[in-house]
GROMACS .gro file of C-alpha atoms in nm:
model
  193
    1UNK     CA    1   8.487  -5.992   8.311
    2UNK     CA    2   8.684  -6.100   8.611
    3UNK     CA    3   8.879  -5.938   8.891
    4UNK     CA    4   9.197  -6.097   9.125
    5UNK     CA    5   9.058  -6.125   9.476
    6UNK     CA    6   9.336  -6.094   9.787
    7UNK     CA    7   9.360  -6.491   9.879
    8UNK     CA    8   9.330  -6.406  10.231
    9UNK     CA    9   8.960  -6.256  10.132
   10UNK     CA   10   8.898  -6.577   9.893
   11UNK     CA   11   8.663  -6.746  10.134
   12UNK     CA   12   8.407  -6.466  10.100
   13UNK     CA   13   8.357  -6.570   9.792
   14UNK     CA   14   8.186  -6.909   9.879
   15UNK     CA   15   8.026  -6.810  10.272
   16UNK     CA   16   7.735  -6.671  10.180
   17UNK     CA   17   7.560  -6.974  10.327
   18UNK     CA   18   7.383  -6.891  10.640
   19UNK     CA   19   7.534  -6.779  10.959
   20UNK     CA   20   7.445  -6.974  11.254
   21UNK     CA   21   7.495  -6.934  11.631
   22UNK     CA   22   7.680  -7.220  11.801
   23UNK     CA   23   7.543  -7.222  12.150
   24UNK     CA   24   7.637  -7.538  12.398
   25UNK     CA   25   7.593  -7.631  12.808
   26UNK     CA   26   7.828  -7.813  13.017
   27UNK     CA   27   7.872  -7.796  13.412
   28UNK     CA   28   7.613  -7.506  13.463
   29UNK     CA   29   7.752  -7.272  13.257
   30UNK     CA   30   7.608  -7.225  12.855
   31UNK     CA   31   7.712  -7.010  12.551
   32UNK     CA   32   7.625  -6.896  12.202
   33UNK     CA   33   7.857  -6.760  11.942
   34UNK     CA   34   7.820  -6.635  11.611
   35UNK     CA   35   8.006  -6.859  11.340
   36UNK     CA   36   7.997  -6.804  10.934
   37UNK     CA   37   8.192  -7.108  10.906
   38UNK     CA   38   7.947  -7.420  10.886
   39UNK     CA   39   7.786  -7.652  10.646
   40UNK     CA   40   7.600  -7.981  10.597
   41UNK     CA   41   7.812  -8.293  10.547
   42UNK     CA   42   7.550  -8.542  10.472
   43UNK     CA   43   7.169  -8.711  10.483
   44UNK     CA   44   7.154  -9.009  10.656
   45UNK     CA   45   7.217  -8.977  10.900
   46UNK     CA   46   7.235  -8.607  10.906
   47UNK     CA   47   7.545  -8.422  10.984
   48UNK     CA   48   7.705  -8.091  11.001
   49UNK     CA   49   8.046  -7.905  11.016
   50UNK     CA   50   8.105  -7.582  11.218
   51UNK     CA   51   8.438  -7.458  11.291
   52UNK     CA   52   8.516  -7.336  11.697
   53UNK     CA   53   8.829  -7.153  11.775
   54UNK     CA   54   9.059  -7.282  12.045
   55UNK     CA   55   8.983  -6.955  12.225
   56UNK     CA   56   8.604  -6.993  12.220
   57UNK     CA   57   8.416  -7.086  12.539
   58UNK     CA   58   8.215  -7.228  12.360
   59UNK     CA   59   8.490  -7.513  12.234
   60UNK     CA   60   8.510  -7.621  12.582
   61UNK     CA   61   8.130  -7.601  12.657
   62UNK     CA   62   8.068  -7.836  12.310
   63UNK     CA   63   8.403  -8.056  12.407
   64UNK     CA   64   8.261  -8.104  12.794
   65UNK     CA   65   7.888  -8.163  12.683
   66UNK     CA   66   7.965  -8.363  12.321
   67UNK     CA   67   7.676  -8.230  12.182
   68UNK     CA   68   7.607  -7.813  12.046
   69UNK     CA   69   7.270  -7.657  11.917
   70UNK     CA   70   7.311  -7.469  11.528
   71UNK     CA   71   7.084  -7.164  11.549
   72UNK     CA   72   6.984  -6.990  11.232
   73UNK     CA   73   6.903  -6.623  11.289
   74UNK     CA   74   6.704  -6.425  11.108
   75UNK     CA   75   6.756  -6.082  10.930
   76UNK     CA   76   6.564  -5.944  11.223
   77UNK     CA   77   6.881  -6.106  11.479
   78UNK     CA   78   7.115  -5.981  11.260
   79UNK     CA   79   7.267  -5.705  11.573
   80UNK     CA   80   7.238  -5.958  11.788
   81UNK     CA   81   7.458  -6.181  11.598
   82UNK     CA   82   7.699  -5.970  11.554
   83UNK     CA   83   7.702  -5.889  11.999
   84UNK     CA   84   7.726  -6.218  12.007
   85UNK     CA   85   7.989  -6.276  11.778
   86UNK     CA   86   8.164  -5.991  11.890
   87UNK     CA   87   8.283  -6.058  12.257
   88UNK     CA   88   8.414  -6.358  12.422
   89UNK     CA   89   8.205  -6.515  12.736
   90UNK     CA   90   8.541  -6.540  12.903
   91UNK     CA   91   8.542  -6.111  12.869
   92UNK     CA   92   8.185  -6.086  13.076
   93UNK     CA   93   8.155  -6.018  13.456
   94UNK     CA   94   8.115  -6.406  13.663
   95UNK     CA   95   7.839  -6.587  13.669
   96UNK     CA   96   7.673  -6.405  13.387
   97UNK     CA   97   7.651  -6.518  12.974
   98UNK     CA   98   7.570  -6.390  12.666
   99UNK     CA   99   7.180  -6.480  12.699
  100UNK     CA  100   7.200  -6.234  13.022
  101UNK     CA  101   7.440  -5.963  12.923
  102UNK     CA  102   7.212  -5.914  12.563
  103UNK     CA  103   6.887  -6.019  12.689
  104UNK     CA  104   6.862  -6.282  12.482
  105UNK     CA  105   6.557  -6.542  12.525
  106UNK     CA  106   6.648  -6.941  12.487
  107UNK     CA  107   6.448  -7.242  12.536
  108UNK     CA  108   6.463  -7.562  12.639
  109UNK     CA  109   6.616  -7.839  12.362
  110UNK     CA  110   6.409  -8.114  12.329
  111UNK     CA  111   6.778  -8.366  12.308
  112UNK     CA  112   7.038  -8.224  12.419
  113UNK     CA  113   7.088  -7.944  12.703
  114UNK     CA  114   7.239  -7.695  12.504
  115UNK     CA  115   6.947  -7.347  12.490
  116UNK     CA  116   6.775  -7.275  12.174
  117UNK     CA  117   6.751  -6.950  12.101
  118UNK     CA  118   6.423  -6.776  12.026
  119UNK     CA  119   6.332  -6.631  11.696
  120UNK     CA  120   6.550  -6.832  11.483
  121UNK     CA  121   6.468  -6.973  11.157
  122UNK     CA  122   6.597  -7.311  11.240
  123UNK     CA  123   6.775  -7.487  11.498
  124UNK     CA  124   6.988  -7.832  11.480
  125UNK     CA  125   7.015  -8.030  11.828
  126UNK     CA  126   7.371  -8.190  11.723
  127UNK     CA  127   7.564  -8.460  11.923
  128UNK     CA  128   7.944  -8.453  11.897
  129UNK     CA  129   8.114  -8.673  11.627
  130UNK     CA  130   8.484  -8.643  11.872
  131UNK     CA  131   8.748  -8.616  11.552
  132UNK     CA  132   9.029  -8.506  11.749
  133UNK     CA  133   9.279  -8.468  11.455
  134UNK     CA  134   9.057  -8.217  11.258
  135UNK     CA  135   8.957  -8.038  11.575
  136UNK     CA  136   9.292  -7.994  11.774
  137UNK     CA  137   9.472  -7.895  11.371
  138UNK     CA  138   9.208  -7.737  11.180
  139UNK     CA  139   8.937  -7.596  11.458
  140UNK     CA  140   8.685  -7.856  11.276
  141UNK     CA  141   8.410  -7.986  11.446
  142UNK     CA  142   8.133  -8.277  11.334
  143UNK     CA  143   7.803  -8.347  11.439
  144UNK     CA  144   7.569  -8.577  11.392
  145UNK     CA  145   7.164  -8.391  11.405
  146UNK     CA  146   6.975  -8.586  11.601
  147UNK     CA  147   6.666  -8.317  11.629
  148UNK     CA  148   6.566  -8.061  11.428
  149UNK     CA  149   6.307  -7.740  11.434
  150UNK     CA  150   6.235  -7.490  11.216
  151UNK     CA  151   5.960  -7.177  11.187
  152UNK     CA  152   5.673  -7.338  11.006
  153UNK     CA  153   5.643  -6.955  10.832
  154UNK     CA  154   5.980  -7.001  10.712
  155UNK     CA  155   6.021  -7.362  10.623
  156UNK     CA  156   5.741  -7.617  10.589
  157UNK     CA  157   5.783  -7.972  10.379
  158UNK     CA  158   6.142  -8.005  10.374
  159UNK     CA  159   6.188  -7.660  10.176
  160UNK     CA  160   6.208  -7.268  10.227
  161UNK     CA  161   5.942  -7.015  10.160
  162UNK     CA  162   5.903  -6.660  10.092
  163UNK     CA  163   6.151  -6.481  10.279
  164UNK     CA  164   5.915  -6.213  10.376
  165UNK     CA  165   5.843  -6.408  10.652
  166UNK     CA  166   6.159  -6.337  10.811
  167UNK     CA  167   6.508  -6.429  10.594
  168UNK     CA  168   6.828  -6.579  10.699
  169UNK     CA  169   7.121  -6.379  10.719
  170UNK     CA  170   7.471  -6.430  10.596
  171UNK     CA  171   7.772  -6.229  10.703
  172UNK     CA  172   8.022  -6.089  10.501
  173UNK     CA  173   8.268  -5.929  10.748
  174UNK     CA  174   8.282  -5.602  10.885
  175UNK     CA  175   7.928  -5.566  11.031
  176UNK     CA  176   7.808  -5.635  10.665
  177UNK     CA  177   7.518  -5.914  10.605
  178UNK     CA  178   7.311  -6.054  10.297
  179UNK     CA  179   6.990  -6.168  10.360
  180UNK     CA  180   6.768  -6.424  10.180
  181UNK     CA  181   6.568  -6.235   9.896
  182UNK     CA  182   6.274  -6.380   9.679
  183UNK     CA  183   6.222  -6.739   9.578
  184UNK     CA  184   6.228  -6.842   9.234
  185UNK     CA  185   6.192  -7.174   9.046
  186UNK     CA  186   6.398  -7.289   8.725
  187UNK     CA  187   6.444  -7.535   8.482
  188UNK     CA  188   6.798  -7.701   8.333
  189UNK     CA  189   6.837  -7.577   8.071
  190UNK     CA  190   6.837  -7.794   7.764
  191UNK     CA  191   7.115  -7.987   7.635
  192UNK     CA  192   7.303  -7.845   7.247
  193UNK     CA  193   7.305  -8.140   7.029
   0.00000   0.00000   0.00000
């Protein structure tokens, strides 16, 4: 059984990886915004794709600094992804960000001076692969991970646990999230003759 999708919906169909918050410093002033639009690119070494509208402050905090932070918040951060996601830094009153105006707590990055922020699942300390073509056309922008952390309750020896713990989230527009369930194992199945 199969139904037509509207193309300009299509991409729901594949981003139900997780959400992650971009957040970046440059010149005293730092960021984070929500953005369903990432993946990994590759293992060695490590590297990642996240997409950052024009608009975004956060563009020309990532573009100043050459390096961003990938945060991946829990089920628990889920409103908080959305605030975040939901108004531009450019919209709040001077001198104050989106850490301040939500009450949002960060830490330090051990590489890069991007915050961290706290409660995530994960976090990826990325420098800035510059690909001007695919970020000035398509919005595109690589980075190489040179650091990263994740909650030892929620990943421990290079795999996810039980997402009681605290699962990821993935958005899938208009306020609406899936989160992580259950783990399960499973075996190819056998080949017919």
């Amino acid at each position: 059984m199969h139904a037509p999708v509207e193309l300009a919906k299509s991409y729901r169909l594949l981003n139900h990886g997780p959400t992650v918050l971009v957040s970046a410093a440059h010149g005293g002033q730092r960021n984070i915004m929500a953005a369903a639009w990432s993946m990994p690119l590759d293992f060695n070494p490590p590297k990642v794709a996240v997409v950052l509208d024009k608009s975004t402050v956060t563009r020309r905090l990532v573009e100043g600094s050459g390096t961003f932070a990938l945060n991946v918040p829990t089920r628990a951060q889920a409103e908080a992804t959305l605030a975040v996601g939901g108004i531009s830094a450019s919209e709040l009153p001077p001198g104050q960000d989106k850490f301040a105006a939500f009450g949002l707590s960060a830490f330090e990055a051990a590489r890069i001076d991007a915050p961290l922020l706290e409660g995530c699942a994960a976090w990826l300390e990325c420098r800035l692969l510059p690909e001007p073509h695919l970020q000035n056309r398509y919005d595109l922008f690589l980075g190489e991970v040179i650091a990263a952390w994740a909650d030892p309750r929620l990943f421990a020896d290079g795999h996810w646990l039980d997402a009681a713990a605290g699962s990821t989230v993935h958005y899938i527009a208009g306020g609406r999230f899936f989160a992580t369930g259950e783990a399960f194992d499973a075996k190819a199945m056998p080949r017919r003759s």
